[in-house]
Coordinates of C-alpha atoms and ligand atoms in Angstrom, one line a residue:
M1 CA 8.6 32.0 -14.7
T2 CA 9.1 33.0 -11.0
A3 CA 11.6 31.3 -8.7
T4 CA 10.3 28.3 -6.4
P5 CA 8.3 29.9 -3.6
A6 CA 10.0 30.1 -0.1
L7 CA 8.7 27.5 2.2
P8 CA 6.2 28.6 4.8
S9 CA 7.8 29.5 8.3
G10 CA 7.6 26.6 10.6
S11 CA 8.6 24.4 7.7
S12 CA 9.4 20.8 9.0
N13 CA 11.8 20.2 6.0
N14 CA 14.7 19.6 8.3
A15 CA 12.8 17.0 10.5
R16 CA 13.7 13.3 10.4
P17 CA 11.8 11.6 7.5
V18 CA 8.6 9.7 8.4
T19 CA 9.1 5.9 7.9
V20 CA 6.8 2.9 7.8
P21 CA 7.7 1.9 11.3
D22 CA 6.7 5.4 12.4
F23 CA 3.3 4.7 11.2
L24 CA 3.1 1.5 13.3
A25 CA 4.6 3.4 16.4
A26 CA 2.0 6.2 15.9
K27 CA -0.8 3.7 16.4
A28 CA 0.9 2.2 19.5
H29 CA 1.2 5.7 21.0
G30 CA -2.2 7.0 20.0
K31 CA -0.7 9.7 17.8
R32 CA -3.0 10.6 14.9
L33 CA -1.6 10.7 11.3
A34 CA -2.3 13.4 8.7
V35 CA -2.2 12.4 5.1
L36 CA -3.1 14.5 1.9
T37 CA -2.9 13.9 -1.7
A38 CA -0.5 15.6 -4.1
Y39 CA 0.3 14.8 -7.9
D40 CA 3.2 17.4 -8.6
Y41 CA 6.3 18.9 -7.2
T42 CA 4.9 22.2 -6.1
M43 CA 2.0 20.8 -4.0
A44 CA 3.9 18.0 -2.6
R45 CA 6.6 20.5 -1.5
L46 CA 4.0 22.7 0.2
L47 CA 2.3 19.7 2.0
D48 CA 5.7 18.3 3.2
A49 CA 6.8 21.6 4.5
A50 CA 3.5 22.1 6.4
G51 CA 4.1 18.8 8.1
V52 CA 1.9 16.0 6.8
D53 CA 3.0 12.7 7.7
A54 CA 2.4 11.1 4.3
V55 CA 1.7 12.4 0.7
L56 CA -0.4 10.1 -1.2
V57 CA -0.2 10.3 -5.1
G58 CA -3.8 9.1 -5.4
D59 CA -5.6 7.8 -8.6
S60 CA -8.0 10.7 -7.6
V61 CA -5.7 12.4 -10.1
G62 CA -8.0 11.1 -12.8
M63 CA -10.7 13.3 -11.5
V64 CA -9.2 16.4 -10.0
V65 CA -6.4 16.8 -12.6
Q66 CA -7.5 14.9 -15.6
G67 CA -11.2 15.7 -15.3
G68 CA -12.5 12.3 -15.6
T69 CA -15.9 11.3 -14.0
N70 CA -14.0 8.4 -12.1
C71 CA -10.4 7.1 -11.7
L72 CA -10.7 4.1 -14.0
A73 CA -8.9 5.5 -17.0
V74 CA -5.7 6.4 -15.0
T75 CA -2.7 4.3 -16.2
L76 CA 0.3 3.0 -14.5
E77 CA 2.6 5.2 -16.7
E78 CA 0.6 8.3 -15.5
M79 CA 0.9 7.3 -11.9
I80 CA 4.7 6.7 -12.3
Y81 CA 4.9 10.1 -13.8
H82 CA 2.9 12.0 -11.1
T83 CA 4.8 10.0 -8.3
R84 CA 8.1 11.1 -9.7
L85 CA 7.0 14.7 -9.8
A86 CA 5.7 14.6 -6.3
A87 CA 8.9 12.7 -5.0
R88 CA 10.9 15.8 -6.0
G89 CA 9.0 18.0 -3.5
V90 CA 9.0 15.6 -0.6
R91 CA 11.8 15.6 2.1
R92 CA 10.1 14.4 5.2
A93 CA 6.7 12.8 4.6
L94 CA 6.2 9.1 3.5
L95 CA 5.5 9.1 -0.3
I96 CA 2.8 6.6 -1.1
S97 CA 1.6 5.8 -4.7
D98 CA -1.8 4.4 -5.7
M99 CA -1.8 1.4 -7.8
P100 CA -4.4 2.2 -10.6
F101 CA -7.2 0.1 -11.9
M102 CA -6.1 -3.0 -13.7
S103 CA -2.4 -2.6 -12.6
F104 CA -2.8 -5.3 -9.7
Q105 CA -6.1 -7.1 -10.4
V106 CA -4.8 -9.6 -12.9
S107 CA -2.4 -11.5 -10.6
A108 CA -0.1 -11.2 -7.7
Q109 CA 2.7 -11.4 -10.2
Q110 CA 1.2 -8.4 -12.0
A111 CA 0.9 -6.5 -8.8
L112 CA 4.5 -7.1 -7.7
E113 CA 5.9 -6.1 -11.1
N114 CA 3.9 -2.8 -11.2
A115 CA 4.5 -1.9 -7.5
G116 CA 8.2 -2.4 -8.3
R117 CA 7.9 0.2 -11.2
L118 CA 6.3 2.7 -8.9
V119 CA 9.2 2.4 -6.6
K120 CA 12.0 2.2 -9.1
E121 CA 10.9 4.7 -11.8
G122 CA 8.5 6.9 -9.5
S123 CA 10.5 6.9 -6.2
A124 CA 7.5 5.8 -4.2
Q125 CA 8.3 4.6 -0.8
A126 CA 5.0 2.6 -0.4
V127 CA 2.1 1.6 -2.7
K128 CA -1.7 1.6 -1.9
L129 CA -3.9 -1.2 -3.3
E130 CA -7.7 -1.2 -3.2
G131 CA -9.6 -4.2 -1.9
G132 CA -9.7 -6.7 1.0
V133 CA -10.1 -10.5 0.9
R134 CA -9.7 -10.5 -3.0
T135 CA -6.6 -8.3 -2.9
A136 CA -4.7 -10.1 -0.1
P137 CA -2.7 -12.4 -2.3
A138 CA -1.4 -9.3 -4.3
I139 CA -0.7 -7.4 -1.0
E140 CA 1.3 -10.4 0.2
A141 CA 3.3 -10.6 -3.0
V142 CA 4.2 -6.9 -3.0
V143 CA 5.2 -7.0 0.7
G144 CA 7.2 -10.1 0.1
A145 CA 9.5 -8.0 -2.0
D146 CA 9.8 -5.4 0.9
I147 CA 7.6 -2.9 -0.7
P148 CA 5.2 -1.5 2.1
V149 CA 1.6 -1.6 1.3
M150 CA -1.4 0.6 2.5
G151 CA -4.7 -1.2 2.0
H152 CA -8.0 0.5 1.1
I153 CA -11.5 -0.9 1.9
G154 CA -14.9 0.4 2.2
L155 CA -15.8 2.5 -0.7
T156 CA -13.2 1.6 -3.2
P157 CA -13.5 4.0 -6.1
Q158 CA -12.1 1.5 -8.6
S159 CA -15.2 -0.7 -7.9
V160 CA -17.5 2.3 -8.7
H161 CA -19.5 0.3 -11.3
R162 CA -20.1 -2.9 -9.1
L163 CA -21.0 -0.6 -6.1
G164 CA -23.4 1.5 -8.3
G165 CA -21.8 4.9 -7.3
F166 CA -19.8 6.6 -4.6
R167 CA -21.8 5.2 -1.7
V168 CA -21.3 4.6 2.1
Q169 CA -20.4 0.9 2.8
R170 CA -22.1 -0.6 5.7
D171 CA -21.8 -4.5 5.6
E172 CA -20.0 -5.1 8.9
A173 CA -19.1 -8.7 8.3
E174 CA -17.6 -8.1 4.9
L175 CA -15.6 -5.0 6.1
M176 CA -14.3 -6.9 9.2
E177 CA -13.2 -9.7 7.0
D178 CA -11.6 -7.4 4.5
A179 CA -9.7 -5.5 7.3
Q180 CA -8.4 -8.7 8.8
A181 CA -7.3 -10.1 5.3
V182 CA -5.3 -6.8 4.6
E183 CA -3.6 -6.8 8.0
Q184 CA -2.6 -10.5 7.8
A185 CA -1.4 -10.0 4.2
G186 CA 1.2 -7.6 5.7
A187 CA -0.1 -4.1 5.0
F188 CA 1.3 -1.4 7.3
A189 CA -1.8 0.9 7.3
L190 CA -5.4 0.7 6.1
V191 CA -7.5 3.3 4.4
L192 CA -11.3 3.1 5.5
E193 CA -13.3 5.1 3.1
C194 CA -17.0 6.0 3.6
V195 CA -17.6 3.5 6.4
P196 CA -20.1 4.5 9.2
A197 CA -18.2 6.1 12.2
E198 CA -19.1 3.5 14.8
L199 CA -18.0 0.7 12.5
A200 CA -14.7 2.4 11.6
R201 CA -14.0 2.8 15.3
K202 CA -14.7 -0.8 16.0
I203 CA -12.4 -2.0 13.1
T204 CA -9.7 0.5 14.3
S205 CA -9.8 -1.0 17.8
L206 CA -9.2 -4.5 16.5
M207 CA -6.3 -3.7 14.3
R208 CA -2.6 -3.5 15.0
I209 CA -2.0 -1.3 12.0
P210 CA -3.3 2.3 11.7
T211 CA -6.5 2.9 10.1
I212 CA -6.5 6.1 7.9
G213 CA -10.2 7.3 7.4
I214 CA -11.8 9.4 4.8
G215 CA -15.5 9.7 5.5
A216 CA -15.0 7.2 8.3
G217 CA -15.3 9.5 11.3
A218 CA -13.0 10.5 14.3
G219 CA -12.4 7.0 15.6
C220 CA -9.6 6.2 12.9
D221 CA -5.9 6.5 13.7
G222 CA -5.4 9.1 11.1
Q223 CA -7.3 11.0 8.2
V224 CA -6.7 11.4 4.5
L225 CA -8.4 13.9 2.2
V226 CA -8.0 15.0 -1.4
T227 CA -6.0 18.4 -1.2
H228 CA -8.0 19.9 -4.1
D229 CA -11.2 19.3 -2.1
I230 CA -9.8 21.0 1.2
L231 CA -8.5 24.0 -0.7
G232 CA -11.5 24.6 -2.8
L233 CA -9.8 23.9 -6.1
F234 CA -12.3 21.2 -7.1
D235 CA -16.0 21.5 -6.5
E236 CA -17.6 19.3 -9.0
L237 CA -18.3 16.8 -6.1
R238 CA -18.7 18.1 -2.5
P239 CA -18.7 14.9 -0.3
K240 CA -20.1 15.5 3.1
F241 CA -16.9 14.3 4.8
V242 CA -14.7 17.1 3.3
K243 CA -13.9 20.1 5.5
R244 CA -12.8 23.1 3.3
Y245 CA -9.8 24.9 4.9
A246 CA -9.3 27.6 2.1
D247 CA -11.0 28.9 -1.1
V248 CA -7.9 28.9 -3.3
G249 CA -10.2 28.4 -6.4
Q250 CA -11.8 31.8 -5.6
A251 CA -8.4 33.4 -5.1
I252 CA -7.1 32.2 -8.4
A253 CA -10.2 33.5 -10.2
K254 CA -9.8 36.9 -8.6
A255 CA -6.0 37.1 -9.3
V256 CA -6.5 36.1 -12.9
A257 CA -9.3 38.5 -13.5
G258 CA -7.0 41.3 -12.0
Y259 CA -4.2 40.2 -14.4
C260 CA -6.6 40.3 -17.5
Q261 CA -7.8 43.8 -16.5
D262 CA -4.2 45.2 -15.9
V263 CA -3.1 43.8 -19.3
R264 CA -6.1 45.1 -21.1
A265 CA -5.8 48.5 -19.4
G266 CA -2.1 48.7 -20.2
T267 CA -1.3 49.0 -16.5
F268 CA 0.8 45.8 -16.5
P269 CA 3.7 45.7 -16.9
A270 CA 4.7 48.8 -15.0
A271 CA 8.1 50.4 -14.9
E272 CA 9.4 48.1 -12.2
H273 CA 8.8 45.0 -14.4
E274 CA 10.8 46.3 -17.4
F275 CA 14.4 45.8 -18.1
R276 CA 16.4 48.9 -18.7
Ligands
KIV1 O1 -7.1 8.4 -4.9 C1 -7.1 8.9 -3.8 O2 -6.8 10.1 -3.6 C2 -7.4 8.1 -2.5 C3 -7.7 8.7 -1.2 C4 -8.5 9.7 -1.3 C5 -7.8 7.7 -0.2 O3 -7.5 6.8 -2.7

């Protein structure tokens, strides 16, 4: 086991922590917000040091870490566990935890109790709930206990069976109503997933809270992506909206092949790796 890696130079770890009011101020000042996902200490620490505004412990963990075909099987206990791991790596970014399928749909009371667990046991600073009009009572209950909520409308992956797949959502009247319901319920930010760019721009212009787009174009107040996608660590799905910034999957494959070769050839360990 090697020591924890040194943080990259330019680390923003000493900067003032990002807060919920900072998200609202960013909207007011036209400052775009950068959000990425992490599910463990190592990745959260790297993202935080590189300067993301928020780390989202997404229920996408069910696909890119657990290998599921969707996120529906992820449990609250698993989200608490992954949030706790990520929290240990975050110094500056806002830590947001996803409420998984069936952890908030039953009742506003259920949502409040489970959001409380993500904060108390996982150290989340905010939670994210999918859904608009239908979810508004749950959002209101959670916000009423001073737990900040990020909303999520458009393509909501927990509704994959009703939607018939991971599809772009285009119903303007429904999306407008959902966005307004989330804002009125007290959310501090709203994820717009797979919404046509012009519609996302329109929603963004009508809202006081920042919109965070994923597949919703450049008119949003910020962007979120799954880190495994931008680093080339997960390529079973390649959505059009993902930009790949590195091919870490290839780098890992090359490194591991080199290790196997060295071990089999007897060239690792070398003298410098031995204790005398
Ligand atoms: O689960 C997740 O990672 C998400 C984001 C990609 C918005 O919900």
